[in-house]
PDB file of C-alpha atoms and ligand atoms in Angstrom:
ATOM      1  CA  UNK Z  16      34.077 -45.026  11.677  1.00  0.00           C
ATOM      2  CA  UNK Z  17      30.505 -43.916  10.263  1.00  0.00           C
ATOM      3  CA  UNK Z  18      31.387 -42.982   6.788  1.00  0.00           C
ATOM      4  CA  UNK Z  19      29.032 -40.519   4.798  1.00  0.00           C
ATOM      5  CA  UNK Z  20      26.883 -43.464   3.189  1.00  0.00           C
ATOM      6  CA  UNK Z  21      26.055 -44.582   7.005  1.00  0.00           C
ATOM      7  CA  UNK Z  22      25.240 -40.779   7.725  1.00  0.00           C
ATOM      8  CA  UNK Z  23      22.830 -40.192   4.783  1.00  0.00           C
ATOM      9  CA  UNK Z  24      21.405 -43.388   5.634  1.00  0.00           C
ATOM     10  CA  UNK Z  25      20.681 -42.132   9.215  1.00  0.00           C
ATOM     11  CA  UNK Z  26      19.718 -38.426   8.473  1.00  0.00           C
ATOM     12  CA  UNK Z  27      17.236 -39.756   5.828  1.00  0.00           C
ATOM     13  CA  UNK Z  28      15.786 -42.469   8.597  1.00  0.00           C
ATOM     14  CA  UNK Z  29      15.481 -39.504  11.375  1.00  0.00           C
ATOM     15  CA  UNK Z  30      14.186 -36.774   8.971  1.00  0.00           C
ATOM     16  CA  UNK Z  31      11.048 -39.851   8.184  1.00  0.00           C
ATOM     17  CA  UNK Z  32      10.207 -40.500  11.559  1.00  0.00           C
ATOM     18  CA  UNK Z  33      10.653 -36.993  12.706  1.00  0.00           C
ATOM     19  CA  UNK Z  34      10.275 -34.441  10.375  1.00  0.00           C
ATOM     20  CA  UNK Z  35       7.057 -32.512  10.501  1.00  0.00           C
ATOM     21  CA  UNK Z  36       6.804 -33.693  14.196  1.00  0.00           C
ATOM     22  CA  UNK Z  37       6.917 -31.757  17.154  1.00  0.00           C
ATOM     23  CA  UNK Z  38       9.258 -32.178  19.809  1.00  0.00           C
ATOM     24  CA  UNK Z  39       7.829 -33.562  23.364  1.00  0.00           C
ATOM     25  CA  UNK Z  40      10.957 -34.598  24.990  1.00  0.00           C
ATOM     26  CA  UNK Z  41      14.475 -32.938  24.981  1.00  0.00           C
ATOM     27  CA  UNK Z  42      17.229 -34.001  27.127  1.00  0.00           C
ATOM     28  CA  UNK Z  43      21.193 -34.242  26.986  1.00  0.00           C
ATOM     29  CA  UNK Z  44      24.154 -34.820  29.100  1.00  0.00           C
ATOM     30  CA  UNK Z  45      25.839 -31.819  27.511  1.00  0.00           C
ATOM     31  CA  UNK Z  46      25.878 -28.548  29.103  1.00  0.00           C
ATOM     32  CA  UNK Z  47      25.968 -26.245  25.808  1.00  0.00           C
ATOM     33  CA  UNK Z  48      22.607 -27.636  24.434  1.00  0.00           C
ATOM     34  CA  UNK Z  49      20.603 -27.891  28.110  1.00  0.00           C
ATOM     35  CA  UNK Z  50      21.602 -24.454  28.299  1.00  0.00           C
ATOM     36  CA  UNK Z  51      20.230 -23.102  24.967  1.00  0.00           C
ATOM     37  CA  UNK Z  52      17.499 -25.804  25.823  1.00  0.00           C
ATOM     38  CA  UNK Z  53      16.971 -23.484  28.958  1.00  0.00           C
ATOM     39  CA  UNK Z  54      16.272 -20.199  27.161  1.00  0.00           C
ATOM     40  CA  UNK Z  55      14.599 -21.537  24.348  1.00  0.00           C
ATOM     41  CA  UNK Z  56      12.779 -24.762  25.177  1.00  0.00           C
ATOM     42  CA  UNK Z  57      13.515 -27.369  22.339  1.00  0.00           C
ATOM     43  CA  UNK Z  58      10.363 -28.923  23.469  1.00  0.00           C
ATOM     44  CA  UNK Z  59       7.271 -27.207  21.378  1.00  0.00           C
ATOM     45  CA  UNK Z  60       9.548 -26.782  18.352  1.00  0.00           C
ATOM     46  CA  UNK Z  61       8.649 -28.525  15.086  1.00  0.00           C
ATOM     47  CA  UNK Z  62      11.838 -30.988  13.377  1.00  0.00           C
ATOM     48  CA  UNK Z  63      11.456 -29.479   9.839  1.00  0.00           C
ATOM     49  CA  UNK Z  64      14.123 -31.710   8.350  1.00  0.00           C
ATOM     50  CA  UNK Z  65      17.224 -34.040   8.644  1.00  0.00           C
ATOM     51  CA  UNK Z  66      19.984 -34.136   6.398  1.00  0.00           C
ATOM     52  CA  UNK Z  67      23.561 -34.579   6.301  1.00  0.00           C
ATOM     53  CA  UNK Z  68      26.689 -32.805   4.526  1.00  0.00           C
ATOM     54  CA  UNK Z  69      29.632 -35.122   4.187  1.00  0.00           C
ATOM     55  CA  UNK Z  70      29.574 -37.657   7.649  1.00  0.00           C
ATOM     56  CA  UNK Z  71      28.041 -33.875   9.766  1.00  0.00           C
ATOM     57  CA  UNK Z  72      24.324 -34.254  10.317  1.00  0.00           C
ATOM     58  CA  UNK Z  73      21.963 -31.333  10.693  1.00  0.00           C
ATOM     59  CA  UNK Z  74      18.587 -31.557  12.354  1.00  0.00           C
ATOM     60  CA  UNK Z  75      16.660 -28.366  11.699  1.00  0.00           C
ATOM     61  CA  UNK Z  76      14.207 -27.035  14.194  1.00  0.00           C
ATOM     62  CA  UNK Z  77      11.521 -24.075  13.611  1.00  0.00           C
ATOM     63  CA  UNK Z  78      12.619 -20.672  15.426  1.00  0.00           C
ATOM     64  CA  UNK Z  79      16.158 -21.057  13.848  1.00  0.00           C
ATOM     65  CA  UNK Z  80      17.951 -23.622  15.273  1.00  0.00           C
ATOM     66  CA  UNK Z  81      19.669 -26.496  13.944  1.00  0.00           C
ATOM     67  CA  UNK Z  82      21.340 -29.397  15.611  1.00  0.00           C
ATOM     68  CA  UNK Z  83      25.023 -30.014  14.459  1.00  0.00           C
ATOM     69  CA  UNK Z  84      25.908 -33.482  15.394  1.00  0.00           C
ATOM     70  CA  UNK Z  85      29.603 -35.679  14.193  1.00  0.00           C
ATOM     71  CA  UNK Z  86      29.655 -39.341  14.851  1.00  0.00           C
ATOM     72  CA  UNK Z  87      33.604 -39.433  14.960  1.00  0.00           C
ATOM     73  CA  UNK Z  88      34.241 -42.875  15.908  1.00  0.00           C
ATOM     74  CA  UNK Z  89      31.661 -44.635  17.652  1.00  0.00           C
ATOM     75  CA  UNK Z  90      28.684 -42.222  17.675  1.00  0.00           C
ATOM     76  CA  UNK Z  91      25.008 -43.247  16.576  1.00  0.00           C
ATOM     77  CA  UNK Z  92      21.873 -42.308  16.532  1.00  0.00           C
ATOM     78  CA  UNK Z  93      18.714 -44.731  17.205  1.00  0.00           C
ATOM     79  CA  UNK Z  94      15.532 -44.437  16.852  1.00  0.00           C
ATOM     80  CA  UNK Z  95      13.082 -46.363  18.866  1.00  0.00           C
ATOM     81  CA  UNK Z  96       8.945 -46.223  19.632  1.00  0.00           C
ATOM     82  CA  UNK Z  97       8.293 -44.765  23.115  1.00  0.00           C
ATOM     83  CA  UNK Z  98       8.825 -46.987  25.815  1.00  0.00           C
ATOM     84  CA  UNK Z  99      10.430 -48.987  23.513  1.00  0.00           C
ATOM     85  CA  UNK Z 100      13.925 -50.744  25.631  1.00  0.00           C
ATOM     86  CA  UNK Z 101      17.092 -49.052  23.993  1.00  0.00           C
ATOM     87  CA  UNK Z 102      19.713 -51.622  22.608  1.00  0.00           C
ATOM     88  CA  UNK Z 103      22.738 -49.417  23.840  1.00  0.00           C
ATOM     89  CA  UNK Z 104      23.230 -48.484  27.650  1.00  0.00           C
ATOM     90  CA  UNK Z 105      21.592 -45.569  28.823  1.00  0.00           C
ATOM     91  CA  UNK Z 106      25.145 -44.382  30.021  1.00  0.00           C
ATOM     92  CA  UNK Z 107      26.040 -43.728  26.519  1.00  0.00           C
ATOM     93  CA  UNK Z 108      23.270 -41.458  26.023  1.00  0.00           C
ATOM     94  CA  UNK Z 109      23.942 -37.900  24.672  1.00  0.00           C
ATOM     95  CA  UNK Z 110      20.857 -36.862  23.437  1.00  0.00           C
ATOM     96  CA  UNK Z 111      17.352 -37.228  23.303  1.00  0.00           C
ATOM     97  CA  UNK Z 112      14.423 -36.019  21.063  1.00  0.00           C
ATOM     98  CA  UNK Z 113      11.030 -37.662  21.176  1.00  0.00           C
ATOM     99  CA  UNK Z 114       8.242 -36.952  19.560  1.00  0.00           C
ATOM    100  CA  UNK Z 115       4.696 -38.650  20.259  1.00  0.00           C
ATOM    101  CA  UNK Z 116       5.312 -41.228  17.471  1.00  0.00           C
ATOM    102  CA  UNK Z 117       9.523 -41.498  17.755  1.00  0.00           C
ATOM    103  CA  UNK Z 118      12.043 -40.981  19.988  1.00  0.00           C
ATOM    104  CA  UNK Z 119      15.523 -40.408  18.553  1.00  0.00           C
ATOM    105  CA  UNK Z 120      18.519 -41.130  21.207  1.00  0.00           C
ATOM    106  CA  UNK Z 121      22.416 -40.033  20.450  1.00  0.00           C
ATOM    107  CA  UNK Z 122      24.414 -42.520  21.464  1.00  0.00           C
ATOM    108  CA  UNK Z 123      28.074 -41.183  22.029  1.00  0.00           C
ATOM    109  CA  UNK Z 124      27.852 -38.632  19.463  1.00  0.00           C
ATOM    110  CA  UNK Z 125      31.211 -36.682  20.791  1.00  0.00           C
ATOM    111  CA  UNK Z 126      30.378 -33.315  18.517  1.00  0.00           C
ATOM    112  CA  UNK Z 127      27.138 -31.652  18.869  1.00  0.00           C
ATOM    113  CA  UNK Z 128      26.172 -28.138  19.103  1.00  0.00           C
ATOM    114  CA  UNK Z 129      22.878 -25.938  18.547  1.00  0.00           C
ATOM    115  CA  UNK Z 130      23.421 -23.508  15.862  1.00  0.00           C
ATOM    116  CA  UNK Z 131      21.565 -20.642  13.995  1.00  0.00           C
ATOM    117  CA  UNK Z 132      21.341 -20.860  10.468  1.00  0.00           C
ATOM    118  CA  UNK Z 133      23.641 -17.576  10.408  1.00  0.00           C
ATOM    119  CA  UNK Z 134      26.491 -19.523  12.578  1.00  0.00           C
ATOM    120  CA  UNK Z 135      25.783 -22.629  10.303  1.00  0.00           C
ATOM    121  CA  UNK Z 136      26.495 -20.566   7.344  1.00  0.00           C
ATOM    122  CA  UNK Z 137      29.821 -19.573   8.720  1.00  0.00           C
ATOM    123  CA  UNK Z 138      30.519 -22.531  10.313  1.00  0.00           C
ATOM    124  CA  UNK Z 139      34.560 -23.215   8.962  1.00  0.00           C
ATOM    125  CA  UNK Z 140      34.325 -27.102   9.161  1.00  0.00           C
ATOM    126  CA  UNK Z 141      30.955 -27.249   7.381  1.00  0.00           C
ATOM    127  CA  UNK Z 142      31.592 -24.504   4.812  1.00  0.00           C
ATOM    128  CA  UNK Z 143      35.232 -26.015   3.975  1.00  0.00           C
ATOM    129  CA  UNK Z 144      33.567 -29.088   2.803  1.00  0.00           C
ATOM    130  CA  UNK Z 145      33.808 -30.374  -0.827  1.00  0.00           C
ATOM    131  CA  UNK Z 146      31.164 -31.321  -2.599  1.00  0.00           C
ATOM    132  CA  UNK Z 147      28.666 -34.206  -0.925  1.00  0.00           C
ATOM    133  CA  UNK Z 148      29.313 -37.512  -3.106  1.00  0.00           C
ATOM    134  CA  UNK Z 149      25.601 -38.401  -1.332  1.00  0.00           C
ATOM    135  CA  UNK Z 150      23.948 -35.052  -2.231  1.00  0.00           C
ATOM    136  CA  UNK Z 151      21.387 -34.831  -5.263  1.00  0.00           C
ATOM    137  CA  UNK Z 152      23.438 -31.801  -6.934  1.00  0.00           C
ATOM    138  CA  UNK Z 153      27.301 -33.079  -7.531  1.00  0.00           C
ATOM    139  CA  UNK Z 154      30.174 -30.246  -8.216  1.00  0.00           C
ATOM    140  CA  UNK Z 155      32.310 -32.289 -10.204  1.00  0.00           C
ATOM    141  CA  UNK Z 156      33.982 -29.497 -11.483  1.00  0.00           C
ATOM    142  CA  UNK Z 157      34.848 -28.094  -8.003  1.00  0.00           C
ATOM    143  CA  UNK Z 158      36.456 -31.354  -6.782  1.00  0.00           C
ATOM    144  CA  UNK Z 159      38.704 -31.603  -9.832  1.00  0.00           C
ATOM    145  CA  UNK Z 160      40.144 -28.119  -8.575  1.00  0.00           C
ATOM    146  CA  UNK Z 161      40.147 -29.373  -5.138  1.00  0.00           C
ATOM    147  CA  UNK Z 162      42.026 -32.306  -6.162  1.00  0.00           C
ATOM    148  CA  UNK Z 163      44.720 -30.217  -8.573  1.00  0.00           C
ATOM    149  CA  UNK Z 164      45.228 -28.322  -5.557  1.00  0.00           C
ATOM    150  CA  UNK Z 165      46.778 -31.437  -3.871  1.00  0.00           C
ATOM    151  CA  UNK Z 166      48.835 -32.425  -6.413  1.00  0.00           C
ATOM    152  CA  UNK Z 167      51.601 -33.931  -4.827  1.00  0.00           C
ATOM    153  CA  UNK Z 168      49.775 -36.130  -2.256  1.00  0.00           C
ATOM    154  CA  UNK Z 169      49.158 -39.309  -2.823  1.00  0.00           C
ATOM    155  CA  UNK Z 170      45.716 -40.599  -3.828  1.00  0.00           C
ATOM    156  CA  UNK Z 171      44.984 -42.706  -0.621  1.00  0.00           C
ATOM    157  CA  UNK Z 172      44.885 -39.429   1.286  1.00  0.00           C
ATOM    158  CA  UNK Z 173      43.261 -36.866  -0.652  1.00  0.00           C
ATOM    159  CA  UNK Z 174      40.001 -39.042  -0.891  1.00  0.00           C
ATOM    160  CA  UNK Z 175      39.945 -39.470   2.624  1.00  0.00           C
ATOM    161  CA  UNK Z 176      40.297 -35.407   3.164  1.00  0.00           C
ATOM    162  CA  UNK Z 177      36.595 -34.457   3.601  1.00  0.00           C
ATOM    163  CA  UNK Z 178      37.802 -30.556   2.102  1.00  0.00           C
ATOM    164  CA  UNK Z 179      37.868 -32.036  -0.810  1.00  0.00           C
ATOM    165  CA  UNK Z 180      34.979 -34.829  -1.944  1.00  0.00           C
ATOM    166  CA  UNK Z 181      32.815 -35.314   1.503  1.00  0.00           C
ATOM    167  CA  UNK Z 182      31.267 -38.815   2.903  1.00  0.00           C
ATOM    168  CA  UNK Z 183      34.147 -40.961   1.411  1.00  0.00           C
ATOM    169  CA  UNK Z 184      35.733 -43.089   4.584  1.00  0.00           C
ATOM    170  CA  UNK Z 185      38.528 -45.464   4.736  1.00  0.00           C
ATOM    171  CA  UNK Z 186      36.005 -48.329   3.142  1.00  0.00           C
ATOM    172  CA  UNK Z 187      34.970 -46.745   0.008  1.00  0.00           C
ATOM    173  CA  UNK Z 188      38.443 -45.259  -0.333  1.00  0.00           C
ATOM    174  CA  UNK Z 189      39.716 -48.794  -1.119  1.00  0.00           C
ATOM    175  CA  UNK Z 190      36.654 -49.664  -2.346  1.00  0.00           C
ATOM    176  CA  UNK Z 191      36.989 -47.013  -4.959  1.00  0.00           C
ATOM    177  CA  UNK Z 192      40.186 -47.292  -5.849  1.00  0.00           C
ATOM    178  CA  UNK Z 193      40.295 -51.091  -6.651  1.00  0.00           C
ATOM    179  CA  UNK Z 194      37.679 -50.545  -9.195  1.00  0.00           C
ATOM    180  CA  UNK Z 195      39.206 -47.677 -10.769  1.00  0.00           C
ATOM    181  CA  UNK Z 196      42.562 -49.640 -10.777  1.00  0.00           C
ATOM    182  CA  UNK Z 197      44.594 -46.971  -9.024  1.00  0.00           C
ATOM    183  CA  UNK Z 198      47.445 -47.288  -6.423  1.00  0.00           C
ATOM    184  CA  UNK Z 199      46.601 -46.092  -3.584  1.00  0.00           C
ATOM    185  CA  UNK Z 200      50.178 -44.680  -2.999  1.00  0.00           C
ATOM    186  CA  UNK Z 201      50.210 -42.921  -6.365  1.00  0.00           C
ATOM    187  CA  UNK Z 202      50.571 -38.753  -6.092  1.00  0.00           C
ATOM    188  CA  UNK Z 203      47.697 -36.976  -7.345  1.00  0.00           C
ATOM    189  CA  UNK Z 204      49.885 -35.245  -9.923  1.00  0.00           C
ATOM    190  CA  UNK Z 205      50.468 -38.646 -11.639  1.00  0.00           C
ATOM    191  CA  UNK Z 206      47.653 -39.727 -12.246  1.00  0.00           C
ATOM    192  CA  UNK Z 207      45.775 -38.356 -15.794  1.00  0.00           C
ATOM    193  CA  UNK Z 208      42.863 -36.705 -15.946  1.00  0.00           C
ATOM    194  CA  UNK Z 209      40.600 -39.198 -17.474  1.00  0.00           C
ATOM    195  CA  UNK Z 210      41.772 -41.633 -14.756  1.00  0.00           C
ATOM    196  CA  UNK Z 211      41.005 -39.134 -12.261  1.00  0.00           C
ATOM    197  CA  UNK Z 212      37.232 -38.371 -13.609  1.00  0.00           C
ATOM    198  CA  UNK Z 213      36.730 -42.191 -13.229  1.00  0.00           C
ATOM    199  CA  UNK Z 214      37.570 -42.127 -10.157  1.00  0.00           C
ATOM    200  CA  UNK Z 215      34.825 -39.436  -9.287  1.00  0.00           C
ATOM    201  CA  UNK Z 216      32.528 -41.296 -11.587  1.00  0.00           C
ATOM    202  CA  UNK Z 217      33.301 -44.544  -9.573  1.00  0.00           C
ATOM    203  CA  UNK Z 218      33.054 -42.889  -5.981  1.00  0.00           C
ATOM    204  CA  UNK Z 219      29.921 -41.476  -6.950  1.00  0.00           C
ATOM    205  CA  UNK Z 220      28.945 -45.059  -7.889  1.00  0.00           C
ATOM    206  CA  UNK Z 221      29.671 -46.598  -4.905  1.00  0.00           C
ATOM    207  CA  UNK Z 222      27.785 -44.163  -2.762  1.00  0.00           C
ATOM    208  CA  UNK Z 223      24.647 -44.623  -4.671  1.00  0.00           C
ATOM    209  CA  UNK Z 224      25.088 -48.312  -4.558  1.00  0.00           C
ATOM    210  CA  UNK Z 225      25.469 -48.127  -0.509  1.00  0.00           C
ATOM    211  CA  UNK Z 226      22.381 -44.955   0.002  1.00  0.00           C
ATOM    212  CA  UNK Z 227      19.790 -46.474  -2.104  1.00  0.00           C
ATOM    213  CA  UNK Z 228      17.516 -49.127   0.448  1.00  0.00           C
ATOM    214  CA  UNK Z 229      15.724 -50.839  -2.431  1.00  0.00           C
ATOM    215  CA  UNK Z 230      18.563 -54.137  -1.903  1.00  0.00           C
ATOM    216  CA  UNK Z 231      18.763 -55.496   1.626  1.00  0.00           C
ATOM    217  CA  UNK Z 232      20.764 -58.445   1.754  1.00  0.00           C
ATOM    218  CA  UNK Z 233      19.525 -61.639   4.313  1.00  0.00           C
ATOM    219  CA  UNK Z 234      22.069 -60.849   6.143  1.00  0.00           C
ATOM    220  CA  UNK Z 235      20.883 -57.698   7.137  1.00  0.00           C
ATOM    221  CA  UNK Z 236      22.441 -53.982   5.511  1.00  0.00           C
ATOM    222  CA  UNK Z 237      25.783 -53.945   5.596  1.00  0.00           C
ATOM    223  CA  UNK Z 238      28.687 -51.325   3.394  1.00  0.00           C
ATOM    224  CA  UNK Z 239      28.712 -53.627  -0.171  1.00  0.00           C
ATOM    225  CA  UNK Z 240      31.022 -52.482  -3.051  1.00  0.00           C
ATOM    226  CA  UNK Z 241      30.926 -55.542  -4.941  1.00  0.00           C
ATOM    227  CA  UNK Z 242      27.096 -55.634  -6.210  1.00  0.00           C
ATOM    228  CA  UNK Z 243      26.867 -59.755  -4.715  1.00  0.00           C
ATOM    229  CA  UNK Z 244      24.396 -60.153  -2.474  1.00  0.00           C
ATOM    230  CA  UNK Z 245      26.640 -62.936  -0.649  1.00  0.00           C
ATOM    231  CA  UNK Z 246      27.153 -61.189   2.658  1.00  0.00           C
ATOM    232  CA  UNK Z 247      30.975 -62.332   2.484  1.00  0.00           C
ATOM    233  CA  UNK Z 248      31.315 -61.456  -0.734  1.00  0.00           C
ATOM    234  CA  UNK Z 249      30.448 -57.742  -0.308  1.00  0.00           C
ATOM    235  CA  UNK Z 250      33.643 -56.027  -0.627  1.00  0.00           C
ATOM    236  CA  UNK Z 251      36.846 -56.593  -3.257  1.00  0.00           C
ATOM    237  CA  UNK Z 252      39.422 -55.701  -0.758  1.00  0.00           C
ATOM    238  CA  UNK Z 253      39.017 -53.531   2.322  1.00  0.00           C
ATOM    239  CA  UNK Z 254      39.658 -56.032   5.578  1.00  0.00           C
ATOM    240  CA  UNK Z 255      40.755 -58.614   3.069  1.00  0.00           C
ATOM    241  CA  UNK Z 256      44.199 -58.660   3.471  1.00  0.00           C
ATOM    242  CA  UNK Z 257      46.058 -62.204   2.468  1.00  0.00           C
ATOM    243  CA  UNK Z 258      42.881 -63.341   0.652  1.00  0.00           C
ATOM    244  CA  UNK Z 259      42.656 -64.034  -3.067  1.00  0.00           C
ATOM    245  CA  UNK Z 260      41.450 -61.071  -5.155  1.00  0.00           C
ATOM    246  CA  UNK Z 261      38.769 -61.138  -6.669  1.00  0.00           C
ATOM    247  CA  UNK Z 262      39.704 -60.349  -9.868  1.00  0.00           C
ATOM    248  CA  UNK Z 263      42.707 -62.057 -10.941  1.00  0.00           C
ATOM    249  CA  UNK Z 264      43.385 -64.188  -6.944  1.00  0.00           C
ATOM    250  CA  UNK Z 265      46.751 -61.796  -6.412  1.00  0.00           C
ATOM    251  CA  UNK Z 266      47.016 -61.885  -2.463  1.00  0.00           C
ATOM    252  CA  UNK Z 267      45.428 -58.294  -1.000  1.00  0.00           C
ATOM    253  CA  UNK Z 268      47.739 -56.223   0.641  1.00  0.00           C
ATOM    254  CA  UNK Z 269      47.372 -53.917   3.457  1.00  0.00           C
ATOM    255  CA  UNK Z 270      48.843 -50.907   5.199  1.00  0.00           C
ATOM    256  CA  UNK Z 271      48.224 -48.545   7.916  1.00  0.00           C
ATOM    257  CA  UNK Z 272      49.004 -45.348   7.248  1.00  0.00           C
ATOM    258  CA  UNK Z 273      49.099 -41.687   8.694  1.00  0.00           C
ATOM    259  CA  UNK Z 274      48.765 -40.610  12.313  1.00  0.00           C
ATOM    260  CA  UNK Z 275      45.672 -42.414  13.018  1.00  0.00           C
ATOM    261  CA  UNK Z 276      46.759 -45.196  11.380  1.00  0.00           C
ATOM    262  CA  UNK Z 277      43.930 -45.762   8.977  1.00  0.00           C
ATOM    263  CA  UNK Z 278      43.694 -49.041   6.670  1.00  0.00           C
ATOM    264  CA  UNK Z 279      44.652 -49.021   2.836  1.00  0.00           C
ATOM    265  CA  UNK Z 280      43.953 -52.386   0.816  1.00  0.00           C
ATOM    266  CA  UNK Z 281      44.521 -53.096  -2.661  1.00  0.00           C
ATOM    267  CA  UNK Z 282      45.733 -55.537  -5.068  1.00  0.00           C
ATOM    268  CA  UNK Z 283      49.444 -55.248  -5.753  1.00  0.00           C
ATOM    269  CA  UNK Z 284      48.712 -56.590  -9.444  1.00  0.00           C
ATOM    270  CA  UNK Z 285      45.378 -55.378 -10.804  1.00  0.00           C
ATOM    271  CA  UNK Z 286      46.309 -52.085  -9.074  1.00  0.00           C
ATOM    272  CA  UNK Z 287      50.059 -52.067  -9.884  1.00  0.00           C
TER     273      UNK Z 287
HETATM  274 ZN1  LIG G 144      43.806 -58.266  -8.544  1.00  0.00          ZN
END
């Protein structure tokens, strides 16, 4: 799953090959957008900008209208040169924008919709996100009230819960709390504020360290928590269950938790 580092990473690529640019080219496979395509030709509009709140991406187009788009599990977004050959099947495609320099293809993005800037401002999953660990401005007071309001949940899920702290997925989430030496299982309630504001501190951290592109390792980008430029060194201890910590060499352990399963790893001892 795209987590928000991957989705400021992609907003930022598409709003520099696109923004300023006008659109040449607009197709999709889904009915809402041809239709609003229809009475208001995407075509001829200019992109003025591409950003992302939490792991939602907004493309902005002149005459009010922005493109709401939500990876989910297996969406992406390309961009290519025209003609260029795309490297996913053209079955997959959702949407298209090209420009003369750049055309941008959606690649089983399962959430998109065309939006005013009036609907975007009261659009209910968009407005109930907490702050954006990736955004320039940080509310660090807001997620500490976010977080006291879930109290007696433990940790593991309230990072995860985008109404909280946005762009944190199930990587960083372990990530984040192996270096801030928390359980993952611990409730929110027991864990002291000064151990809590580390946390943020270290979240906060680990997004920078995975949205800045001044370090690309040989092995090509890739989600890195650990600073080593080893590409199998790049985590501590997400997907490296039964493998020495790297700390003190206590086995990880895993579990899946939650409806959807999702992945927690830590290390029973340095996060006992
Ligand atoms: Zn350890």
């Amino acid at each position: 799953m795209p987590e928000g580092d991957t989705i400021f990473r992609a907003a930022r690529t598409l709003n520099r090959a696109l923004a300023g640019r006008t659109v040449a080219r607009f197709e999709s496979v889904y009915p809402a957008l041809t239709r609003i395509d229809h009475q208001a030709p995407i075509a001829g509009r200019v992109v003025e900008a591409v950003s992302s709140r939490g792991k939602h991406m907004l493309m902005a187009f002149s005459g009010d209208l922005i493109l709401h788009t939500h990876m989910r599990m297996h969406g992406s977004w390309h961009i290519y040169r025209p003609g260029e050959r795309w490297r996913a099947p053209s079955h997959d495609m959702r949407i298209v924008i090209g420009t003369d320099a750049y055309v941008a293809v959606a690649f089983n993005v399962p959430v998109a919709e065309f939006l005013t800037r009036a609907e975007l401002a009261r659009h209910t999953q968009i407005q109930a996100l907490g702050p954006d660990l990736a955004a320039a401005s940080f509310d660090r007071d807001e997620v500490r009230r976010r977080l006291a309001d879930r109290r007696d949940e433990p940790i593991h899920d309230v990072l995860l819960n985008q109404q909280v702290l946005s762009g944190i997925g199930n990587v960083l989430k372990s990530e984040a709390l192996f270096v801030a030496r928390i359980n993952p299982f611990t409730l929110v309630r027991d864990i002291d504020d000064p151990t809590l504001d580390r946390l943020i501190d270290v979240s906060l951290r680990l997004m920078k360290m995975n949205i800045t592109d001044t370090v690309i390792s040989p092995a090509g980008p890739g989600r890195r928590t650990t600073g080593s430029l080893d590409p199998t060194a790049r985590l501590f201890v997400y997907g490296r269950s039964g493998k020495p910590c790297r700390s003190c060499g206590t086995p990880i352990e895993s579990r899946k938790t939650g409806v959807d399963a999702r992945l927690t790893c830590w290390c029973p001892k340095c996060q006992a």
